PDB file of C-alpha atoms in Angstrom:
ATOM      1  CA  UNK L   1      37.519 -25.112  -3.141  1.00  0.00           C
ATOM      2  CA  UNK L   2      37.953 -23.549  -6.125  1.00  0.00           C
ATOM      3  CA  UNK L   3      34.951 -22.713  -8.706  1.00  0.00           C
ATOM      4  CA  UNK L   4      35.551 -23.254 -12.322  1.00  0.00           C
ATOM      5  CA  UNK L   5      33.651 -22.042 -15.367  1.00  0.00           C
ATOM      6  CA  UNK L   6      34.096 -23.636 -18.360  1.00  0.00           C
ATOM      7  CA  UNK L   7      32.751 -22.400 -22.241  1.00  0.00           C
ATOM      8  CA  UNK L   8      30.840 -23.779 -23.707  1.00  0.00           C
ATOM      9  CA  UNK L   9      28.784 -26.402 -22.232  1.00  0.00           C
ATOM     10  CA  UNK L  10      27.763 -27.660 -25.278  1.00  0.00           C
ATOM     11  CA  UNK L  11      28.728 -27.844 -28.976  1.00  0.00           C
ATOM     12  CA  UNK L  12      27.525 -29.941 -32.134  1.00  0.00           C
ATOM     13  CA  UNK L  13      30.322 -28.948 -34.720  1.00  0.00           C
ATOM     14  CA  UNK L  14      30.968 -29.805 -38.637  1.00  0.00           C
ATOM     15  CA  UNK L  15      33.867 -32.484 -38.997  1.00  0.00           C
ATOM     16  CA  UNK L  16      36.754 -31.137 -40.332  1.00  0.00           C
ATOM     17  CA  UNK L  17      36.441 -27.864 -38.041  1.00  0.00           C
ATOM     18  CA  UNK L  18      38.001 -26.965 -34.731  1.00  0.00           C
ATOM     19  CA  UNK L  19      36.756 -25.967 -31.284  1.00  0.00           C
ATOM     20  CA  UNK L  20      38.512 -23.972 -28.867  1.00  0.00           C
ATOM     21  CA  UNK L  21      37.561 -24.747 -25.124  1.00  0.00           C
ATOM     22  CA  UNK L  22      37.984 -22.387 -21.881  1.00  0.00           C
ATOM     23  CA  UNK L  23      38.331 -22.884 -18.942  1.00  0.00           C
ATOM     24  CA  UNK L  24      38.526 -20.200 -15.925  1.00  0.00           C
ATOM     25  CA  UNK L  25      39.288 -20.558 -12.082  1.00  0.00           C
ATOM     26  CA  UNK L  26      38.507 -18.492  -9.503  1.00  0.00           C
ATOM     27  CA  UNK L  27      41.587 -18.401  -8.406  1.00  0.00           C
ATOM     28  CA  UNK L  28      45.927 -18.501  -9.020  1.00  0.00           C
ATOM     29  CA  UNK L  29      46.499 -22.137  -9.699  1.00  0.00           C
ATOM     30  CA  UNK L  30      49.920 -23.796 -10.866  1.00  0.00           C
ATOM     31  CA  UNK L  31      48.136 -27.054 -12.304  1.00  0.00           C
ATOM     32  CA  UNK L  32      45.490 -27.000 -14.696  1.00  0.00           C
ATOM     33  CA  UNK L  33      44.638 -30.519 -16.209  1.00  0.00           C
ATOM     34  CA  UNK L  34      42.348 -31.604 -19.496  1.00  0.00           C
ATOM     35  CA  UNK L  35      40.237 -34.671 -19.008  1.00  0.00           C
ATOM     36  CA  UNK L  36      38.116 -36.791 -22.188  1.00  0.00           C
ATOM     37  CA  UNK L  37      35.074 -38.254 -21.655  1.00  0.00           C
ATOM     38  CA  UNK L  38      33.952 -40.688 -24.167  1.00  0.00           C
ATOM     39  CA  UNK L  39      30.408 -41.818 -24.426  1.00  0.00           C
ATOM     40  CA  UNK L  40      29.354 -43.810 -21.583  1.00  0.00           C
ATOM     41  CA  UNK L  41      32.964 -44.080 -20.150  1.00  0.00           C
ATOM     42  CA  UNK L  42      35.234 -42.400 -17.526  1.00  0.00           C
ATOM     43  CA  UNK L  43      38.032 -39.901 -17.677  1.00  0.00           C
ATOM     44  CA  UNK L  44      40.954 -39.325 -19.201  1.00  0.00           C
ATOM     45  CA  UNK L  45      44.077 -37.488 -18.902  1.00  0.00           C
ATOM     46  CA  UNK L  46      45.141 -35.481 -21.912  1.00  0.00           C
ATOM     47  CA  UNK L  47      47.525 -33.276 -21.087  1.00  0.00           C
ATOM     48  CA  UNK L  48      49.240 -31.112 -18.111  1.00  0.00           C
ATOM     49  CA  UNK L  49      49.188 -27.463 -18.444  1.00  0.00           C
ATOM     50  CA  UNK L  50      51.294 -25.289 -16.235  1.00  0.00           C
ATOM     51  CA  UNK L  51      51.724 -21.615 -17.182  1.00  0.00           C
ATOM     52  CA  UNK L  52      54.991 -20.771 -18.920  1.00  0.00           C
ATOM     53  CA  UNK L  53      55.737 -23.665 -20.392  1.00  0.00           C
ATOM     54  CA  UNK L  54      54.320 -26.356 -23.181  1.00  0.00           C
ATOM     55  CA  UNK L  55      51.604 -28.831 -21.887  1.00  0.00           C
ATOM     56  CA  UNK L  56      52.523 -32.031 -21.175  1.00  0.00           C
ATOM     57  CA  UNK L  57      50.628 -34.595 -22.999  1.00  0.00           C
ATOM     58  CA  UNK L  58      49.102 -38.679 -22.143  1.00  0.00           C
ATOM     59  CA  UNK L  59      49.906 -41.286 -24.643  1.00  0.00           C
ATOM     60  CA  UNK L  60      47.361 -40.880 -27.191  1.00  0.00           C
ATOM     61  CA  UNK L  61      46.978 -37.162 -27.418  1.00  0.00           C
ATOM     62  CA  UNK L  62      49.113 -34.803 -29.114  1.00  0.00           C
ATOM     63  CA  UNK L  63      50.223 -31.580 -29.573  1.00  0.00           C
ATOM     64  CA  UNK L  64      48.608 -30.847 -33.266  1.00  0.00           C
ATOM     65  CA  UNK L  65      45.293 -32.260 -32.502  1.00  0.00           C
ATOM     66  CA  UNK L  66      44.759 -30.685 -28.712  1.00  0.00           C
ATOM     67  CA  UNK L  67      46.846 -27.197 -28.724  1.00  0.00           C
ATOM     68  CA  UNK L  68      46.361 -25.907 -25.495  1.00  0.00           C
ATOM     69  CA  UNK L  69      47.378 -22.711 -24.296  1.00  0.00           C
ATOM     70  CA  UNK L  70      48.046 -21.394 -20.831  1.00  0.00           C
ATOM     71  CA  UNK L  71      48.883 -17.826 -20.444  1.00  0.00           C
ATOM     72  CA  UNK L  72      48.257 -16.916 -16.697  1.00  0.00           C
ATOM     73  CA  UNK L  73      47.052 -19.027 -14.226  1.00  0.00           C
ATOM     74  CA  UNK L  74      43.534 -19.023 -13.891  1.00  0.00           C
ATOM     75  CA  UNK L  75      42.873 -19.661 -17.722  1.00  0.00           C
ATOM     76  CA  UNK L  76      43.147 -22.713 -20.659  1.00  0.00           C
ATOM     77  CA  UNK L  77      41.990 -23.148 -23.450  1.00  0.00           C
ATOM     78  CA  UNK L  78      41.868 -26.709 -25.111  1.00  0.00           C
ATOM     79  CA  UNK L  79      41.292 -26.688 -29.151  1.00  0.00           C
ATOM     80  CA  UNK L  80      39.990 -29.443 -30.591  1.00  0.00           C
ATOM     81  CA  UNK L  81      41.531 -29.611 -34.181  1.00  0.00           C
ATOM     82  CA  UNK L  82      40.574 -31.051 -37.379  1.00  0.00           C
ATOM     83  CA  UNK L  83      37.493 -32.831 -35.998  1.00  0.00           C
ATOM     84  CA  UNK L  84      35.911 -35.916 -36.367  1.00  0.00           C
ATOM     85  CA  UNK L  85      32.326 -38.238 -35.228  1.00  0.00           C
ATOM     86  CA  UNK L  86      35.095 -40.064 -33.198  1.00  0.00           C
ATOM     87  CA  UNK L  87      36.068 -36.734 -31.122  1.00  0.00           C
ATOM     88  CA  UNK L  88      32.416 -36.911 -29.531  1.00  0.00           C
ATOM     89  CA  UNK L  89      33.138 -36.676 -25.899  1.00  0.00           C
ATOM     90  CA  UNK L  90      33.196 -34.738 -23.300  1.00  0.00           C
ATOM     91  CA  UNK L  91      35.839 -32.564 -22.294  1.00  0.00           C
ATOM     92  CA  UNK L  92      36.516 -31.404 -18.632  1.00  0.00           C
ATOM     93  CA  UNK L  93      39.631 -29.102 -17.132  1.00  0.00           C
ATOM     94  CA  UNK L  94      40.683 -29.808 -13.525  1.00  0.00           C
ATOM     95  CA  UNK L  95      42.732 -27.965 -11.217  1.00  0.00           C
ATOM     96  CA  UNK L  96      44.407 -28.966  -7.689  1.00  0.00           C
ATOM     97  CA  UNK L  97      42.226 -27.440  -5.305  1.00  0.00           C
ATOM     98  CA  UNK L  98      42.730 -25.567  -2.025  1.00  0.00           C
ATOM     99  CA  UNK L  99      42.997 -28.730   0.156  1.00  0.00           C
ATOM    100  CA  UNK L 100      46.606 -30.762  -0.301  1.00  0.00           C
ATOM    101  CA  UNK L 101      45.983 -32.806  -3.630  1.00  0.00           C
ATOM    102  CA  UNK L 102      42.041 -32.308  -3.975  1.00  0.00           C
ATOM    103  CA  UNK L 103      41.229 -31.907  -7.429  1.00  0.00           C
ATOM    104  CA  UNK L 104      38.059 -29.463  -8.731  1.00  0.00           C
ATOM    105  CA  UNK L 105      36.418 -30.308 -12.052  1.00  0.00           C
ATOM    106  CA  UNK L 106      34.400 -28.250 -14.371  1.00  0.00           C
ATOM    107  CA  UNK L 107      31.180 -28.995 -15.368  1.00  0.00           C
ATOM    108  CA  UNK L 108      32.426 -30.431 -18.699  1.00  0.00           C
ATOM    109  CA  UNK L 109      32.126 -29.349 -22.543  1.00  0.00           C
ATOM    110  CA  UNK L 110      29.657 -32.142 -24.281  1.00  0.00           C
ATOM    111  CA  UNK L 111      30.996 -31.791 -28.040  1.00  0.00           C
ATOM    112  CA  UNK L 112      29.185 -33.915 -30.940  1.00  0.00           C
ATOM    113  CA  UNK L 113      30.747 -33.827 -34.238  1.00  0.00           C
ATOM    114  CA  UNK L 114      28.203 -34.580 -37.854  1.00  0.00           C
TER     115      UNK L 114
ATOM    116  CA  UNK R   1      50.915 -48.899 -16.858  1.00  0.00           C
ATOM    117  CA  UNK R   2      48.620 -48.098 -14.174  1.00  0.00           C
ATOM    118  CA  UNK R   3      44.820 -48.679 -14.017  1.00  0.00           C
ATOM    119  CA  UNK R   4      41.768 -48.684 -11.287  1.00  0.00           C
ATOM    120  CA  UNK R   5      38.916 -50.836 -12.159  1.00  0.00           C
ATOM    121  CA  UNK R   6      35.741 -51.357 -10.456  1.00  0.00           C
ATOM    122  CA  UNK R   7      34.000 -55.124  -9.938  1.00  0.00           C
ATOM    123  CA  UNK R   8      30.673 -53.815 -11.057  1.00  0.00           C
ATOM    124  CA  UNK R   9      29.265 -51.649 -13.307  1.00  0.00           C
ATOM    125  CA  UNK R  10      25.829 -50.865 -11.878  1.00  0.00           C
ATOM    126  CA  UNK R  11      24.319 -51.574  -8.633  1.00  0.00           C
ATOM    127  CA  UNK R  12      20.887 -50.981  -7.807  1.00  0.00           C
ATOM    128  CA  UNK R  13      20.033 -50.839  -3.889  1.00  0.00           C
ATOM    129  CA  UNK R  14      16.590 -49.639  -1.859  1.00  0.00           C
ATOM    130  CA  UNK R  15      16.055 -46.248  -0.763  1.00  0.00           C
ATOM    131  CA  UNK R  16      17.167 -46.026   2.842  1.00  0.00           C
ATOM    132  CA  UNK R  17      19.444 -49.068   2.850  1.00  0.00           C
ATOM    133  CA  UNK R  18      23.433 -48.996   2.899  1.00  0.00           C
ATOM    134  CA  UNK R  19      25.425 -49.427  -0.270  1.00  0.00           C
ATOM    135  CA  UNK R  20      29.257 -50.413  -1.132  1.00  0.00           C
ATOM    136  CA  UNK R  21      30.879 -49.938  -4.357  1.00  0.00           C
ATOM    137  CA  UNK R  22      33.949 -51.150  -4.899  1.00  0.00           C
ATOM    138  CA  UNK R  23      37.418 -50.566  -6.913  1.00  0.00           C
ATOM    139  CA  UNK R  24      40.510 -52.385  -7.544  1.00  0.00           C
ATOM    140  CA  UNK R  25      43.633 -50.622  -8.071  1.00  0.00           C
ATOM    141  CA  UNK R  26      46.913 -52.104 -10.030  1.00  0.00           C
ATOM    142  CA  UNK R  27      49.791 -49.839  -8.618  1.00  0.00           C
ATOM    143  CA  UNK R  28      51.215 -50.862  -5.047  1.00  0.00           C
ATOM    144  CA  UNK R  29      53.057 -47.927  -4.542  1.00  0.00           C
ATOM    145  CA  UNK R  30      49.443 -45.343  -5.397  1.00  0.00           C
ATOM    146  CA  UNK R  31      49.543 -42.987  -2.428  1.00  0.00           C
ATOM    147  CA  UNK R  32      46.781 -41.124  -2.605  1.00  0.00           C
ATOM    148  CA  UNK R  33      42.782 -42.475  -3.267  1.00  0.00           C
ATOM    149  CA  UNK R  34      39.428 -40.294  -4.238  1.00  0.00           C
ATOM    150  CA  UNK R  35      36.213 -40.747  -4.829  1.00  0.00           C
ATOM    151  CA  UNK R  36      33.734 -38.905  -6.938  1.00  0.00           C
ATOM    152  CA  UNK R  37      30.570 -38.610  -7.752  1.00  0.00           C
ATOM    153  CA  UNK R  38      29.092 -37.503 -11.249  1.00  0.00           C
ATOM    154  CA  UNK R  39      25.494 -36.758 -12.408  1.00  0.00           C
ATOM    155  CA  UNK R  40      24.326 -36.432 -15.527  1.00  0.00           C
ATOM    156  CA  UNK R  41      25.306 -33.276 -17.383  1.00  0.00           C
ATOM    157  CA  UNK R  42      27.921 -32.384 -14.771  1.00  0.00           C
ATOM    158  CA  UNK R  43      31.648 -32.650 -13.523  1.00  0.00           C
ATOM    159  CA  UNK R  44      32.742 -35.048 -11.226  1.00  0.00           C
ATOM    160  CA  UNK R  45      32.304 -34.065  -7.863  1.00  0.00           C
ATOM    161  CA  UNK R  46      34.790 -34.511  -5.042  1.00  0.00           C
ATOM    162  CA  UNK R  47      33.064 -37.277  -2.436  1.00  0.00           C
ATOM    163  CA  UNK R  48      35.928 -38.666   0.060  1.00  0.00           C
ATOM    164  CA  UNK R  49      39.929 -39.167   0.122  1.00  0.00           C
ATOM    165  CA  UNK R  50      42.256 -40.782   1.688  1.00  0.00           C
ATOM    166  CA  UNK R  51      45.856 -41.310   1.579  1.00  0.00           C
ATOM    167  CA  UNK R  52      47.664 -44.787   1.771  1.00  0.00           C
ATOM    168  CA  UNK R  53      48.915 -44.081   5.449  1.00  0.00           C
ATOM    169  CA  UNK R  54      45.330 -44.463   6.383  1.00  0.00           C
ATOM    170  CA  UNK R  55      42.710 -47.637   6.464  1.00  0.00           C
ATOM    171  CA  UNK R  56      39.168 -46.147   6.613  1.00  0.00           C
ATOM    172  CA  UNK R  57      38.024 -42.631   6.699  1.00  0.00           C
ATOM    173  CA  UNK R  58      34.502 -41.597   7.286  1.00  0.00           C
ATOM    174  CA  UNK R  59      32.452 -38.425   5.838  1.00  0.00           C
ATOM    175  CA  UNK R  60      28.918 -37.510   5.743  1.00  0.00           C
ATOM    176  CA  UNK R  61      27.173 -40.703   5.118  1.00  0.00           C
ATOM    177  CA  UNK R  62      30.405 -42.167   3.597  1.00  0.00           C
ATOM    178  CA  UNK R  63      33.320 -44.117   4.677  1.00  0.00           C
ATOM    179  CA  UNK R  64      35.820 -45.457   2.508  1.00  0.00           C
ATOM    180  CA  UNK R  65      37.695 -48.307   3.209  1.00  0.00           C
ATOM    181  CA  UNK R  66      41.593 -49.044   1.614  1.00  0.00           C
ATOM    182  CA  UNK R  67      42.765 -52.423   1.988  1.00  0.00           C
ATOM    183  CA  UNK R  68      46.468 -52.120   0.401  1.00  0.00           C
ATOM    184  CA  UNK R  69      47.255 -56.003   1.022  1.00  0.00           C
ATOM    185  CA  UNK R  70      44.723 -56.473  -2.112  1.00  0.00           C
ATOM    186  CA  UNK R  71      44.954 -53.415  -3.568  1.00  0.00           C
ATOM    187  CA  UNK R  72      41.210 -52.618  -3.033  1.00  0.00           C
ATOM    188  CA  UNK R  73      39.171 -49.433  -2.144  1.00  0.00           C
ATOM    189  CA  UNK R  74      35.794 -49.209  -1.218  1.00  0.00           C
ATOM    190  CA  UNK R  75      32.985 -46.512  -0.733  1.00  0.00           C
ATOM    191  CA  UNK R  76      29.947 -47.315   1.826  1.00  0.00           C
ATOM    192  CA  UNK R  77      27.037 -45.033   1.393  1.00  0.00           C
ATOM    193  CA  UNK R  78      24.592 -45.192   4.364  1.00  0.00           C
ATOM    194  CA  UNK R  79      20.898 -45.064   4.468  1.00  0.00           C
ATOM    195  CA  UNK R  80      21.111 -43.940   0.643  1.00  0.00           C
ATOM    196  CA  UNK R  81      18.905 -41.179  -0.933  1.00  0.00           C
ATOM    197  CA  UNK R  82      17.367 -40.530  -4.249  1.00  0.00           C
ATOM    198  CA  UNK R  83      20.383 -38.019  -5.201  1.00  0.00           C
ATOM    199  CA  UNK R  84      22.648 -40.428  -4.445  1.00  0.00           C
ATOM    200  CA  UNK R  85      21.948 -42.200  -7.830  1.00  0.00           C
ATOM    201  CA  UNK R  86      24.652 -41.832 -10.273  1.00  0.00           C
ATOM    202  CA  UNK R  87      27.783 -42.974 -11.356  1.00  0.00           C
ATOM    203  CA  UNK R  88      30.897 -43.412  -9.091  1.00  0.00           C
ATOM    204  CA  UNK R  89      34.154 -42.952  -9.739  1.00  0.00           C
ATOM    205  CA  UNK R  90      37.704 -43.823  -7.878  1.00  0.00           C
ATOM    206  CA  UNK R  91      40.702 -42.274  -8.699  1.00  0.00           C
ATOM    207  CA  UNK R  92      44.229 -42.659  -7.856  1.00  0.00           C
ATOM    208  CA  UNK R  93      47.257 -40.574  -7.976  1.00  0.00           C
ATOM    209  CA  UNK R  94      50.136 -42.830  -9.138  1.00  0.00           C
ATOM    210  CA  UNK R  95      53.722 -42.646  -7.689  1.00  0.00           C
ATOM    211  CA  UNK R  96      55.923 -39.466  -9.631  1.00  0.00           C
ATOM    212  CA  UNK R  97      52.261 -39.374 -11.133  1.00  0.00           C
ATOM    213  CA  UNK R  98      53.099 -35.357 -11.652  1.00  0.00           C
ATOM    214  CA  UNK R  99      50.014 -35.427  -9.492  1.00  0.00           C
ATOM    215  CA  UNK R 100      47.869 -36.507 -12.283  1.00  0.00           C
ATOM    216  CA  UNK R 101      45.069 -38.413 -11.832  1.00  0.00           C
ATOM    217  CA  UNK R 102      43.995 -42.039 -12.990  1.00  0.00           C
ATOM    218  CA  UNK R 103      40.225 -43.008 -12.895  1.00  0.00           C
ATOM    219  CA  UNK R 104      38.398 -46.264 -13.127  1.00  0.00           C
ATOM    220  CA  UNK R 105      35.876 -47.039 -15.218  1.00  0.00           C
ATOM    221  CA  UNK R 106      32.310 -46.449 -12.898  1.00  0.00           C
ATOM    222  CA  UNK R 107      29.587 -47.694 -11.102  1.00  0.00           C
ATOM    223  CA  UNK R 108      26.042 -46.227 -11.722  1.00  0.00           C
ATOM    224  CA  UNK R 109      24.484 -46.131  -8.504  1.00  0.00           C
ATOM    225  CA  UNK R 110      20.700 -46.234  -8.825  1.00  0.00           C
ATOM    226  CA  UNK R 111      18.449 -45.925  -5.545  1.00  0.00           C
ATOM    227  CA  UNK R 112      15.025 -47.867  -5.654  1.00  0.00           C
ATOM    228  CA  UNK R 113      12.648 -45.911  -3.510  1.00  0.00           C
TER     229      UNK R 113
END
């Protein structure tokens, strides 16, 4: 399957300030995916991102607060903008694996926000 | 809109016995079921599939079981190990889901030894 490395693993970060989140696969994937991770919770989907074209985003998340950028495909980035306490999650990328619809997940950015 | 919830929370079982969690799943027409596994400080890791054709498919240690008449899924551990403590997740892939995936909300497995 494939192996992803994601940057950074962790993060404590000023409100008001922005973090900018990578993720890089091993290999050519079409799908890349960005998960949350609140507190004591499970996943979910922000946003879609397929090279070439704008990410597709959940109800909930938007463009201006989670740019993400996709320029070839074994790389995203996710920003975090303007931040806030409430932003204190994690934050995973995913990618359709080798096998027909297996899914591969990073090992997650934990981000706390003073 | 679409959501996969569990019945329990936690679940605590003995070292060497069997364990079942269990999820419930809203959306009939879900064609495609996974289970993961996550421990503390890491991603979730891929356990078991299976696709909506199928009933029960075993692994390693694990079967899970699909019951689409109640919209159920389940995941048998047997003779469970220390490192199998942590939380579970299922996870479905929702019809023109743009192959997207929607999780319920966990089940932290802890083994008793």
């Amino acid at each position: 399957s494939a192996v992803i490395s994601q940057k950074p693993s962790r993060d404590i970060c000023q409100r008001g300030t922005s973090l900018t989140i990578q993720c890089q696969v091993d290999s050519q994937v079409t799908m890349m995916f960005w998960y949350r991770q609140q507190p004591g919770q499970s996943l979910t989907l922000i946003a879609t991102a397929n090279q070439g074209s704008e990410a597709t985003y959940e109800s909930g998340f938007v463009i201006d607060k989670f740019p993400i950028s996709r320029p070839n495909l074994t790389f995203s980035t996710l920003t975090v903008s303007n931040m806030s306490p409430e932003d204190s999650s994690i934050y995973l990328c995913s990618v359709v694996g080798d096998r027909a619809y297996g899914y591969t997940f990073g090992s997650g950015t934990r981000l706390t926000v003073v | 809109g679409e959501s996969v919830g569990l019945h329990l929370p936690t679940l605590s079982v003995q070292e060497g016995d069997n364990s079942i969690i269990n999820c419930a799943y809203s959306n009939s027409a879900s064609d495609y079921f996974i289970w993961y596994k996550q421990e503390s400080g890491k991603g979730p890791q891929f356990i078991i599939d299976i696709r909506s054709n199928m009933d029960k498919r075993q692994g390693q240690r694990v079967t899970v079981l699909l019951n689409k008449t109640v919209k159920h899924l389940s995941l048998q551990i047997a003779a469970t190990q220390p490192g199998d403590s942590a939380v579970y997740f299922c996870a479905e892939t929702p019809p023109q889901g743009a192959q997207k995936l929607v999780f319920g909300q966990g089940t932290r497995l802890t083994i008793n030894p």
